[in-house]
C-alpha cells in the first residue's frame, strides 16, 4: 500500500502497545537463502526463534517456535516485547471479512526489551535531557461545579466536592500516563540513532554530579542503549538566551556560551 491508499482506508488495529508481552529468547537462528546467506532487508534479518513468555519461564513448558524479522539484534538469553496472537480474542470486521481464513502467527516480536536492565539502573540519571515548553498550570475546570451550583447551596457544595474528587483522580491518572509516555519516548530515542538525529539533546549536569560522587559503582546495566556524549549539546541557561537576544544589536554577543 502507498500512503494515499493507507490513509484513505487505514487498517483496523487488533492489538495496541499496552498489550505487548515480554518474551525470553531461548534460541534463534537466521533463515538462510540463496548461497547460504541470511535472508535480510536492510537492518532486518529473518530468523527462526524459540521463545517463552517471561511470566511462564521455569513454570510451564510454554515454548513456541516462531519466525521473526529481528534475527540481527536478538540472541539467546535476550528479552523481547511482542504481541501474543495465539491467546488473543479478536472482534474486528477486517478479520471477519476473511471468514476465519487468515493464518496469524502465534507471536509477533516487535522490539528488543531492556526493561530488566533499566530497572537495575532506575536510580541512575541519564546523561542527557530534553528541553520542553512549560505547561500552563491551573487550568479552570469548573463547568461541573457551576452546573451543580444551580441546584442550590447544599447540592452545589456536594456537587463541587464530587466534581473536584473526580477531577483530581483524572489529573493523577493523566499525569501517570504522561510519565509513562515520556519514559517510553526517551527509551526510543536511546534505541534509535535515526530518530535522535532529528532531535536536540542536551547534557544533563545531574548525571555528571552523580558520576563524580560514585553513584554508578553498583550499576549492572551493560548493553542498555545510551546516547553518546558527542551527540549532546551544552545545556542552555537564561544567560545564554539573554545573550542570544542581544547579539543582533552587538550587545552581549561575547557573553554567549558556544
PDB file of C-alpha atoms in Angstrom:
ATOM      1  CA  UNK A   1       0.000   0.000   0.000  1.00  0.00           C
ATOM      2  CA  UNK A   2       1.165   3.523  -0.725  1.00  0.00           C
ATOM      3  CA  UNK A   3       0.457   6.359   1.718  1.00  0.00           C
ATOM      4  CA  UNK A   4      -2.610   7.549  -0.203  1.00  0.00           C
ATOM      5  CA  UNK A   5      -4.279   4.150  -0.075  1.00  0.00           C
ATOM      6  CA  UNK A   6      -3.348   3.668   3.586  1.00  0.00           C
ATOM      7  CA  UNK A   7      -4.810   6.947   4.814  1.00  0.00           C
ATOM      8  CA  UNK A   8      -7.896   6.654   2.620  1.00  0.00           C
ATOM      9  CA  UNK A   9      -8.797   3.369   4.276  1.00  0.00           C
ATOM     10  CA  UNK A  10      -6.470   2.668   7.234  1.00  0.00           C
ATOM     11  CA  UNK A  11      -6.484  -0.922   8.502  1.00  0.00           C
ATOM     12  CA  UNK A  12      -8.031  -1.616  11.865  1.00  0.00           C
ATOM     13  CA  UNK A  13      -5.917  -2.222  14.965  1.00  0.00           C
ATOM     14  CA  UNK A  14      -6.247  -5.656  16.527  1.00  0.00           C
ATOM     15  CA  UNK A  15      -3.802  -5.040  19.402  1.00  0.00           C
ATOM     16  CA  UNK A  16      -2.183  -1.962  20.948  1.00  0.00           C
ATOM     17  CA  UNK A  17       1.150  -1.386  22.673  1.00  0.00           C
ATOM     18  CA  UNK A  18      -0.491  -1.813  26.093  1.00  0.00           C
ATOM     19  CA  UNK A  19      -0.945  -5.480  25.176  1.00  0.00           C
ATOM     20  CA  UNK A  20       2.728  -6.164  24.485  1.00  0.00           C
ATOM     21  CA  UNK A  21       4.056  -9.252  26.282  1.00  0.00           C
ATOM     22  CA  UNK A  22       7.643  -9.888  27.355  1.00  0.00           C
ATOM     23  CA  UNK A  23       9.293 -12.997  25.913  1.00  0.00           C
ATOM     24  CA  UNK A  24      12.628 -14.672  26.622  1.00  0.00           C
ATOM     25  CA  UNK A  25      14.600 -15.838  23.588  1.00  0.00           C
ATOM     26  CA  UNK A  26      15.786 -19.409  24.174  1.00  0.00           C
ATOM     27  CA  UNK A  27      17.332 -19.939  20.759  1.00  0.00           C
ATOM     28  CA  UNK A  28      17.471 -18.087  17.465  1.00  0.00           C
ATOM     29  CA  UNK A  29      18.899 -18.990  14.068  1.00  0.00           C
ATOM     30  CA  UNK A  30      18.912 -16.844  10.901  1.00  0.00           C
ATOM     31  CA  UNK A  31      16.995 -18.197   7.930  1.00  0.00           C
ATOM     32  CA  UNK A  32      19.427 -18.761   5.087  1.00  0.00           C
ATOM     33  CA  UNK A  33      18.504 -18.337   1.472  1.00  0.00           C
ATOM     34  CA  UNK A  34      20.462 -18.489  -1.748  1.00  0.00           C
ATOM     35  CA  UNK A  35      24.127 -19.424  -1.363  1.00  0.00           C
ATOM     36  CA  UNK A  36      23.591 -19.890   2.366  1.00  0.00           C
ATOM     37  CA  UNK A  37      23.306 -16.187   3.043  1.00  0.00           C
ATOM     38  CA  UNK A  38      20.921 -14.871   5.728  1.00  0.00           C
ATOM     39  CA  UNK A  39      17.669 -13.504   4.352  1.00  0.00           C
ATOM     40  CA  UNK A  40      17.647  -9.800   5.173  1.00  0.00           C
ATOM     41  CA  UNK A  41      16.145  -6.481   4.142  1.00  0.00           C
ATOM     42  CA  UNK A  42      18.123  -3.526   5.437  1.00  0.00           C
ATOM     43  CA  UNK A  43      18.671  -3.993   9.192  1.00  0.00           C
ATOM     44  CA  UNK A  44      16.029  -6.737   9.422  1.00  0.00           C
ATOM     45  CA  UNK A  45      17.217 -10.349   9.358  1.00  0.00           C
ATOM     46  CA  UNK A  46      14.701 -13.174   9.025  1.00  0.00           C
ATOM     47  CA  UNK A  47      15.187 -15.830  11.716  1.00  0.00           C
ATOM     48  CA  UNK A  48      13.565 -18.831  13.366  1.00  0.00           C
ATOM     49  CA  UNK A  49      13.361 -18.426  17.121  1.00  0.00           C
ATOM     50  CA  UNK A  50      12.302 -20.395  20.159  1.00  0.00           C
ATOM     51  CA  UNK A  51      10.706 -18.164  22.789  1.00  0.00           C
ATOM     52  CA  UNK A  52       8.747 -18.411  26.007  1.00  0.00           C
ATOM     53  CA  UNK A  53       6.725 -15.865  27.940  1.00  0.00           C
ATOM     54  CA  UNK A  54       8.793 -14.328  30.719  1.00  0.00           C
ATOM     55  CA  UNK A  55       5.895 -14.888  33.112  1.00  0.00           C
ATOM     56  CA  UNK A  56       5.909 -18.630  32.338  1.00  0.00           C
ATOM     57  CA  UNK A  57       9.659 -19.193  32.192  1.00  0.00           C
ATOM     58  CA  UNK A  58      10.606 -22.047  34.524  1.00  0.00           C
ATOM     59  CA  UNK A  59       6.991 -22.829  35.413  1.00  0.00           C
ATOM     60  CA  UNK A  60       5.487 -24.407  32.311  1.00  0.00           C
ATOM     61  CA  UNK A  61       6.678 -25.816  29.026  1.00  0.00           C
ATOM     62  CA  UNK A  62       5.178 -22.970  27.025  1.00  0.00           C
ATOM     63  CA  UNK A  63       7.930 -22.646  24.455  1.00  0.00           C
ATOM     64  CA  UNK A  64       6.902 -21.508  20.988  1.00  0.00           C
ATOM     65  CA  UNK A  65       8.711 -21.703  17.670  1.00  0.00           C
ATOM     66  CA  UNK A  66       8.209 -18.533  15.678  1.00  0.00           C
ATOM     67  CA  UNK A  67       9.662 -16.596  12.776  1.00  0.00           C
ATOM     68  CA  UNK A  68      10.826 -13.040  13.321  1.00  0.00           C
ATOM     69  CA  UNK A  69      12.494 -10.168  11.486  1.00  0.00           C
ATOM     70  CA  UNK A  70      14.746  -9.437  14.480  1.00  0.00           C
ATOM     71  CA  UNK A  71      17.446 -12.017  13.800  1.00  0.00           C
ATOM     72  CA  UNK A  72      20.054  -9.272  13.593  1.00  0.00           C
ATOM     73  CA  UNK A  73      19.513  -7.895  17.088  1.00  0.00           C
ATOM     74  CA  UNK A  74      18.358 -10.823  19.223  1.00  0.00           C
ATOM     75  CA  UNK A  75      20.476 -13.595  20.711  1.00  0.00           C
ATOM     76  CA  UNK A  76      19.705 -16.410  23.185  1.00  0.00           C
ATOM     77  CA  UNK A  77      19.020 -15.002  26.636  1.00  0.00           C
ATOM     78  CA  UNK A  78      17.647 -11.682  25.391  1.00  0.00           C
ATOM     79  CA  UNK A  79      14.152 -10.486  26.159  1.00  0.00           C
ATOM     80  CA  UNK A  80      11.825  -9.024  23.558  1.00  0.00           C
ATOM     81  CA  UNK A  81       8.366  -7.496  23.509  1.00  0.00           C
ATOM     82  CA  UNK A  82       5.750  -8.928  21.207  1.00  0.00           C
ATOM     83  CA  UNK A  83       2.063  -9.470  20.605  1.00  0.00           C
ATOM     84  CA  UNK A  84       0.547 -12.732  21.812  1.00  0.00           C
ATOM     85  CA  UNK A  85      -1.859 -13.546  18.989  1.00  0.00           C
ATOM     86  CA  UNK A  86      -2.239 -17.212  19.926  1.00  0.00           C
ATOM     87  CA  UNK A  87      -4.338 -16.496  23.023  1.00  0.00           C
ATOM     88  CA  UNK A  88      -5.908 -13.200  21.924  1.00  0.00           C
ATOM     89  CA  UNK A  89      -9.581 -12.747  21.094  1.00  0.00           C
ATOM     90  CA  UNK A  90     -10.282 -10.586  18.075  1.00  0.00           C
ATOM     91  CA  UNK A  91     -13.539  -8.938  17.177  1.00  0.00           C
ATOM     92  CA  UNK A  92     -12.755  -6.910  14.082  1.00  0.00           C
ATOM     93  CA  UNK A  93     -14.573  -6.636  10.788  1.00  0.00           C
ATOM     94  CA  UNK A  94     -11.282  -6.907   8.912  1.00  0.00           C
ATOM     95  CA  UNK A  95     -10.632 -10.438  10.157  1.00  0.00           C
ATOM     96  CA  UNK A  96     -14.294 -11.418   9.971  1.00  0.00           C
ATOM     97  CA  UNK A  97     -14.402 -10.425   6.301  1.00  0.00           C
ATOM     98  CA  UNK A  98     -11.906 -13.208   5.541  1.00  0.00           C
ATOM     99  CA  UNK A  99     -14.169 -15.826   7.079  1.00  0.00           C
ATOM    100  CA  UNK A 100     -11.535 -17.083   9.524  1.00  0.00           C
ATOM    101  CA  UNK A 101      -9.087 -17.961   6.753  1.00  0.00           C
ATOM    102  CA  UNK A 102      -6.333 -15.594   7.918  1.00  0.00           C
ATOM    103  CA  UNK A 103      -3.384 -17.566   9.281  1.00  0.00           C
ATOM    104  CA  UNK A 104      -1.977 -15.359  12.023  1.00  0.00           C
ATOM    105  CA  UNK A 105       1.344 -16.176  13.709  1.00  0.00           C
ATOM    106  CA  UNK A 106       1.321 -17.146  17.366  1.00  0.00           C
ATOM    107  CA  UNK A 107       3.682 -14.333  18.326  1.00  0.00           C
ATOM    108  CA  UNK A 108       4.890 -11.172  16.595  1.00  0.00           C
ATOM    109  CA  UNK A 109       8.034  -9.743  18.171  1.00  0.00           C
ATOM    110  CA  UNK A 110       8.384  -6.002  17.682  1.00  0.00           C
ATOM    111  CA  UNK A 111      11.388  -4.814  19.670  1.00  0.00           C
ATOM    112  CA  UNK A 112      14.170  -5.880  21.985  1.00  0.00           C
ATOM    113  CA  UNK A 113      13.470  -5.226  25.649  1.00  0.00           C
ATOM    114  CA  UNK A 114      15.895  -3.703  28.136  1.00  0.00           C
ATOM    115  CA  UNK A 115      13.307  -3.412  30.909  1.00  0.00           C
ATOM    116  CA  UNK A 116      15.146  -5.576  33.445  1.00  0.00           C
ATOM    117  CA  UNK A 117      18.471  -3.833  32.931  1.00  0.00           C
ATOM    118  CA  UNK A 118      16.788  -0.453  33.075  1.00  0.00           C
ATOM    119  CA  UNK A 119      15.167  -1.418  36.385  1.00  0.00           C
ATOM    120  CA  UNK A 120      18.627  -2.104  37.797  1.00  0.00           C
ATOM    121  CA  UNK A 121      19.741   1.418  36.960  1.00  0.00           C
ATOM    122  CA  UNK A 122      16.491   3.197  37.880  1.00  0.00           C
ATOM    123  CA  UNK A 123      18.330   5.475  40.312  1.00  0.00           C
ATOM    124  CA  UNK A 124      20.862   6.471  37.692  1.00  0.00           C
ATOM    125  CA  UNK A 125      20.262   9.771  35.925  1.00  0.00           C
ATOM    126  CA  UNK A 126      20.534   9.861  32.136  1.00  0.00           C
ATOM    127  CA  UNK A 127      23.474  11.784  30.750  1.00  0.00           C
ATOM    128  CA  UNK A 128      21.062  13.772  28.563  1.00  0.00           C
ATOM    129  CA  UNK A 129      17.823  15.651  28.841  1.00  0.00           C
ATOM    130  CA  UNK A 130      15.136  17.188  26.649  1.00  0.00           C
ATOM    131  CA  UNK A 131      14.069  20.815  26.627  1.00  0.00           C
ATOM    132  CA  UNK A 132      10.293  21.212  26.766  1.00  0.00           C
ATOM    133  CA  UNK A 133       7.866  24.098  26.814  1.00  0.00           C
ATOM    134  CA  UNK A 134       6.333  24.807  30.207  1.00  0.00           C
ATOM    135  CA  UNK A 135       2.699  23.735  30.537  1.00  0.00           C
ATOM    136  CA  UNK A 136       0.155  26.298  31.618  1.00  0.00           C
ATOM    137  CA  UNK A 137      -0.840  25.303  35.144  1.00  0.00           C
ATOM    138  CA  UNK A 138      -4.053  25.934  36.973  1.00  0.00           C
ATOM    139  CA  UNK A 139      -6.499  25.470  34.114  1.00  0.00           C
ATOM    140  CA  UNK A 140     -10.068  26.157  35.182  1.00  0.00           C
ATOM    141  CA  UNK A 141     -12.319  23.110  35.126  1.00  0.00           C
ATOM    142  CA  UNK A 142     -15.343  24.489  36.942  1.00  0.00           C
ATOM    143  CA  UNK A 143     -18.065  23.672  34.431  1.00  0.00           C
ATOM    144  CA  UNK A 144     -19.387  20.824  36.574  1.00  0.00           C
ATOM    145  CA  UNK A 145     -19.177  22.985  39.682  1.00  0.00           C
ATOM    146  CA  UNK A 146     -21.222  25.735  38.058  1.00  0.00           C
ATOM    147  CA  UNK A 147     -23.830  23.263  36.881  1.00  0.00           C
ATOM    148  CA  UNK A 148     -24.026  21.689  40.327  1.00  0.00           C
ATOM    149  CA  UNK A 149     -24.387  25.098  41.991  1.00  0.00           C
ATOM    150  CA  UNK A 150     -27.531  25.840  40.012  1.00  0.00           C
ATOM    151  CA  UNK A 151     -29.470  23.426  42.236  1.00  0.00           C
ATOM    152  CA  UNK A 152     -28.838  25.407  45.407  1.00  0.00           C
ATOM    153  CA  UNK A 153     -26.079  25.928  48.008  1.00  0.00           C
ATOM    154  CA  UNK A 154     -26.240  22.482  49.597  1.00  0.00           C
ATOM    155  CA  UNK A 155     -26.383  20.448  46.398  1.00  0.00           C
ATOM    156  CA  UNK A 156     -23.834  22.788  44.847  1.00  0.00           C
ATOM    157  CA  UNK A 157     -21.331  22.110  47.629  1.00  0.00           C
ATOM    158  CA  UNK A 158     -21.817  18.380  47.271  1.00  0.00           C
ATOM    159  CA  UNK A 159     -21.518  18.657  43.502  1.00  0.00           C
ATOM    160  CA  UNK A 160     -18.338  20.704  43.779  1.00  0.00           C
ATOM    161  CA  UNK A 161     -16.842  18.136  46.151  1.00  0.00           C
ATOM    162  CA  UNK A 162     -17.632  15.225  43.852  1.00  0.00           C
ATOM    163  CA  UNK A 163     -16.508  17.131  40.794  1.00  0.00           C
ATOM    164  CA  UNK A 164     -13.230  18.093  42.450  1.00  0.00           C
ATOM    165  CA  UNK A 165     -12.578  14.483  43.511  1.00  0.00           C
ATOM    166  CA  UNK A 166     -13.243  13.210  40.001  1.00  0.00           C
ATOM    167  CA  UNK A 167     -11.003  15.893  38.528  1.00  0.00           C
ATOM    168  CA  UNK A 168      -8.190  15.085  40.978  1.00  0.00           C
ATOM    169  CA  UNK A 169      -8.390  11.386  40.085  1.00  0.00           C
ATOM    170  CA  UNK A 170      -8.421  12.197  36.368  1.00  0.00           C
ATOM    171  CA  UNK A 171      -5.450  14.551  36.756  1.00  0.00           C
ATOM    172  CA  UNK A 172      -3.461  11.903  38.645  1.00  0.00           C
ATOM    173  CA  UNK A 173      -4.195   9.262  36.016  1.00  0.00           C
ATOM    174  CA  UNK A 174      -3.281  11.661  33.217  1.00  0.00           C
ATOM    175  CA  UNK A 175      -0.018  12.566  34.945  1.00  0.00           C
ATOM    176  CA  UNK A 176       0.934   8.902  35.324  1.00  0.00           C
ATOM    177  CA  UNK A 177       0.151   8.265  31.657  1.00  0.00           C
ATOM    178  CA  UNK A 178       2.249  11.264  30.584  1.00  0.00           C
ATOM    179  CA  UNK A 179       5.119   9.973  32.690  1.00  0.00           C
ATOM    180  CA  UNK A 180       4.913   6.522  31.071  1.00  0.00           C
ATOM    181  CA  UNK A 181       4.655   8.000  27.585  1.00  0.00           C
ATOM    182  CA  UNK A 182       7.642  10.283  28.190  1.00  0.00           C
ATOM    183  CA  UNK A 183       9.738   7.413  29.544  1.00  0.00           C
ATOM    184  CA  UNK A 184       8.935   5.255  26.527  1.00  0.00           C
ATOM    185  CA  UNK A 185       9.734   8.154  24.184  1.00  0.00           C
ATOM    186  CA  UNK A 186      13.116   8.638  25.858  1.00  0.00           C
ATOM    187  CA  UNK A 187      13.816   4.914  25.558  1.00  0.00           C
ATOM    188  CA  UNK A 188      13.031   5.068  21.845  1.00  0.00           C
ATOM    189  CA  UNK A 189      15.447   7.985  21.486  1.00  0.00           C
ATOM    190  CA  UNK A 190      18.195   5.908  23.106  1.00  0.00           C
ATOM    191  CA  UNK A 191      17.456   2.889  20.921  1.00  0.00           C
ATOM    192  CA  UNK A 192      17.038   4.667  17.575  1.00  0.00           C
ATOM    193  CA  UNK A 193      20.000   6.742  16.273  1.00  0.00           C
ATOM    194  CA  UNK A 194      17.980   7.893  13.264  1.00  0.00           C
ATOM    195  CA  UNK A 195      15.231   9.269  15.493  1.00  0.00           C
ATOM    196  CA  UNK A 196      17.549  11.205  17.790  1.00  0.00           C
ATOM    197  CA  UNK A 197      19.430  12.670  14.807  1.00  0.00           C
ATOM    198  CA  UNK A 198      16.360  14.896  14.338  1.00  0.00           C
ATOM    199  CA  UNK A 199      16.094  15.948  17.999  1.00  0.00           C
ATOM    200  CA  UNK A 200      18.251  18.320  20.023  1.00  0.00           C
ATOM    201  CA  UNK A 201      19.511  16.547  23.148  1.00  0.00           C
ATOM    202  CA  UNK A 202      21.270  18.422  25.922  1.00  0.00           C
ATOM    203  CA  UNK A 203      23.824  17.394  28.524  1.00  0.00           C
ATOM    204  CA  UNK A 204      22.386  16.650  31.940  1.00  0.00           C
ATOM    205  CA  UNK A 205      24.522  18.218  34.697  1.00  0.00           C
ATOM    206  CA  UNK A 206      22.895  15.961  37.309  1.00  0.00           C
ATOM    207  CA  UNK A 207      24.379  12.895  35.638  1.00  0.00           C
ATOM    208  CA  UNK A 208      27.873  14.354  35.897  1.00  0.00           C
ATOM    209  CA  UNK A 209      27.380  15.139  39.583  1.00  0.00           C
ATOM    210  CA  UNK A 210      26.205  11.590  40.284  1.00  0.00           C
ATOM    211  CA  UNK A 211      29.187  10.087  38.457  1.00  0.00           C
ATOM    212  CA  UNK A 212      31.545  12.347  40.441  1.00  0.00           C
ATOM    213  CA  UNK A 213      30.119  11.059  43.720  1.00  0.00           C
ATOM    214  CA  UNK A 214      30.381   7.418  42.643  1.00  0.00           C
ATOM    215  CA  UNK A 215      26.647   6.937  42.166  1.00  0.00           C
ATOM    216  CA  UNK A 216      27.137   4.349  39.393  1.00  0.00           C
ATOM    217  CA  UNK A 217      29.560   1.978  41.143  1.00  0.00           C
ATOM    218  CA  UNK A 218      26.987  -0.784  41.503  1.00  0.00           C
ATOM    219  CA  UNK A 219      25.468  -0.252  38.052  1.00  0.00           C
ATOM    220  CA  UNK A 220      24.678  -3.531  36.297  1.00  0.00           C
ATOM    221  CA  UNK A 221      23.130  -2.304  33.056  1.00  0.00           C
ATOM    222  CA  UNK A 222      25.744  -3.176  30.465  1.00  0.00           C
ATOM    223  CA  UNK A 223      24.242  -3.346  26.997  1.00  0.00           C
ATOM    224  CA  UNK A 224      21.456  -0.824  27.613  1.00  0.00           C
ATOM    225  CA  UNK A 225      21.390   1.704  24.727  1.00  0.00           C
ATOM    226  CA  UNK A 226      22.687   5.130  25.671  1.00  0.00           C
ATOM    227  CA  UNK A 227      23.177   8.409  23.865  1.00  0.00           C
ATOM    228  CA  UNK A 228      26.880   9.035  23.096  1.00  0.00           C
ATOM    229  CA  UNK A 229      28.287  12.152  24.740  1.00  0.00           C
ATOM    230  CA  UNK A 230      29.422  13.580  21.413  1.00  0.00           C
ATOM    231  CA  UNK A 231      25.787  13.821  20.268  1.00  0.00           C
ATOM    232  CA  UNK A 232      24.804  16.088  23.175  1.00  0.00           C
ATOM    233  CA  UNK A 233      24.590  19.872  23.195  1.00  0.00           C
ATOM    234  CA  UNK A 234      25.566  22.063  26.115  1.00  0.00           C
ATOM    235  CA  UNK A 235      22.514  22.880  28.219  1.00  0.00           C
ATOM    236  CA  UNK A 236      21.127  26.380  27.638  1.00  0.00           C
ATOM    237  CA  UNK A 237      20.806  28.807  30.539  1.00  0.00           C
ATOM    238  CA  UNK A 238      18.863  32.040  30.916  1.00  0.00           C
ATOM    239  CA  UNK A 239      22.139  33.950  30.451  1.00  0.00           C
ATOM    240  CA  UNK A 240      22.668  32.172  27.121  1.00  0.00           C
ATOM    241  CA  UNK A 241      19.176  33.121  25.959  1.00  0.00           C
ATOM    242  CA  UNK A 242      19.606  36.750  27.056  1.00  0.00           C
ATOM    243  CA  UNK A 243      22.942  36.926  25.266  1.00  0.00           C
ATOM    244  CA  UNK A 244      21.450  35.499  22.092  1.00  0.00           C
ATOM    245  CA  UNK A 245      18.686  38.104  22.153  1.00  0.00           C
ATOM    246  CA  UNK A 246      21.220  40.920  22.489  1.00  0.00           C
ATOM    247  CA  UNK A 247      23.560  39.577  19.812  1.00  0.00           C
ATOM    248  CA  UNK A 248      21.867  41.297  16.807  1.00  0.00           C
ATOM    249  CA  UNK A 249      22.494  44.727  18.420  1.00  0.00           C
ATOM    250  CA  UNK A 250      26.083  43.908  19.158  1.00  0.00           C
ATOM    251  CA  UNK A 251      25.468  43.809  22.912  1.00  0.00           C
ATOM    252  CA  UNK A 252      26.100  40.562  24.711  1.00  0.00           C
ATOM    253  CA  UNK A 253      27.370  38.511  21.764  1.00  0.00           C
ATOM    254  CA  UNK A 254      30.645  37.989  23.599  1.00  0.00           C
ATOM    255  CA  UNK A 255      28.766  36.595  26.605  1.00  0.00           C
ATOM    256  CA  UNK A 256      27.256  33.673  24.695  1.00  0.00           C
ATOM    257  CA  UNK A 257      28.448  30.171  25.603  1.00  0.00           C
ATOM    258  CA  UNK A 258      29.226  28.254  22.456  1.00  0.00           C
TER     259      UNK A 258
END
